[in-house]
Amino acid sequence: MQALILAGGQATRLRPLTSRLPKPVVPLVGQPFISYMLEWLGRHGVDDVVMSCGFLADGVRAVLGDGSQFGVRLRYVEEPEPLGTGGALKFAEDLLDERFFMLNGDVLTDIDLSAQLAQHERTGARATLALIPVEDPSAYGLVRTHADSSVEEFLEKPGPDAEIDTNLVNAGAYIIEREVLAEMAPAGSVISIERDLFPALVSRGLHGYEASGYWLDIGTPERYLQATFDIMEGLVHTAVGSRLAGAAKLLHDGALISGRLVGPAVLGEGCEIARDAIVGGSVVMGRDVKIEAGARIERSVLLDGVTVGARTRVTGAIVGAGVRIGANCHVEDGTMLGEGVRLGSENTLSAGVRIFPDVSLPDGAIRF
Ligand code: GDD
Ligand code: MG
């Protein structure tokens, strides 16, 4: 079975994490995000993947290559400029099979695609959308269905005045019959699958499949951290989560731990935790991360090569590769530090502050 993955968005809501790194390959608990999708698709018989890229496409290709390390055949289509979700689909038409899965490239999920496919075959649908219940549907595509699972209405990001009488939203996982592409504007046009194609297919073979299981769109910093914690706690079915369930801590070679490490935690190669420092729980560190004496790291992600100075506290933060944080700082509560940031000592960053790549802040520059 084939899958088309949309991975061409600019991921502005995840900047500065995505300022230089495309969202599909942003590391999540030690592996590129998209590898979780490939693992999930593989469990449902997908062996051929077409990746629809645009923004920072070379970055995706450099990390994923031909897909052999993930056990799938991986091909890329690269839009010269963003064509929208529907435009990306039409642009990939020449590579597509008669029937294929299509996925938004930013969902962490373990919903049952095989059951969705079985329903698609049973109903004879032309397209079947996975639907998932969420607390606040207004940020998603709202979908109302009839009792026979056919879609009654598809309303992308309903405004505040819209009547919201269902919590079922578009989960960004579709099964599509290639023949529906014949109805779309020609390749090269900007098209929204949510605003143009799906509303046009209502009453004409568009069905919804009510999925259950774990589902999260990782496209904001809060949700990226949530996904990190959920993988570590085993709330979503993943290989790394299963390994953590047995061990609580996954350490790669060369870790030097003089302080304390509290699980769940995942540490890359060459990490060092100095004496009196405490790391964990729910901490992910990339390769060569150095935590100096007396520092405290909790519920945070520190990418490759980060250094945290003595007695600094990092809680609920995302710290980009190569960042150096000085001594006696507080970095907390949704703070994001872009790649290469230099933060002098005695700084307090909090409440979702985002510092863009390579910025240097002197000692004591920011306090709350
Ligand atoms: N190739 C390509 N070209 N991909 C794109 C483009 C484009 O122009 N625009 C967006 N994408 C990709 C993004 O990279 C992402 O993987 C996916 O399409 C969805 O785009 P988002 O920007 O993340 O959309 P959203 O999260 O606001 O809303 C979508 O997902 C929700 C579920 O997470 C919609 O499909 C909603 O209906 C849905 O509920
Ligand atoms: Mg999204």
Coordinates of N, CA, C and O and ligand atoms in Angstrom, one line a residue, residues 13 23 104 106-107 217-219 223, ligand 2:
R13 N 4.6 27.9 13.6 CA 4.2 27.9 15.0 C 5.2 27.2 15.9 O 5.2 27.2 17.1
K23 N 9.9 20.6 9.8 CA 9.1 19.9 10.9 C 9.2 18.4 10.8 O 9.3 17.8 11.9
N104 N -1.4 14.1 6.8 CA -0.7 15.3 7.2 C 0.6 14.9 7.9 O 0.6 14.0 8.7
D106 N 2.3 15.9 10.3 CA 2.7 16.4 11.6 C 1.8 15.8 12.7 O 1.6 16.4 13.7
V107 N 1.3 14.6 12.4 CA 0.4 14.0 13.5 C 1.1 12.7 14.1 O 1.6 11.9 13.4
D217 N -1.6 16.5 17.0 CA -0.9 17.3 16.0 C 0.2 18.0 16.7 O 0.0 18.8 17.7
I218 N 1.5 17.7 16.3 CA 2.6 18.2 17.1 C 3.0 19.7 16.7 O 4.1 20.1 17.1
G219 N 2.2 20.4 16.0 CA 2.6 21.6 15.4 C 2.7 22.9 16.3 O 3.0 23.9 15.7
R223 N 2.4 21.3 22.2 CA 2.0 19.9 21.8 C 3.3 19.1 21.5 O 3.3 17.9 21.6
Ligands
MG2 MG -0.9 20.6 11.7

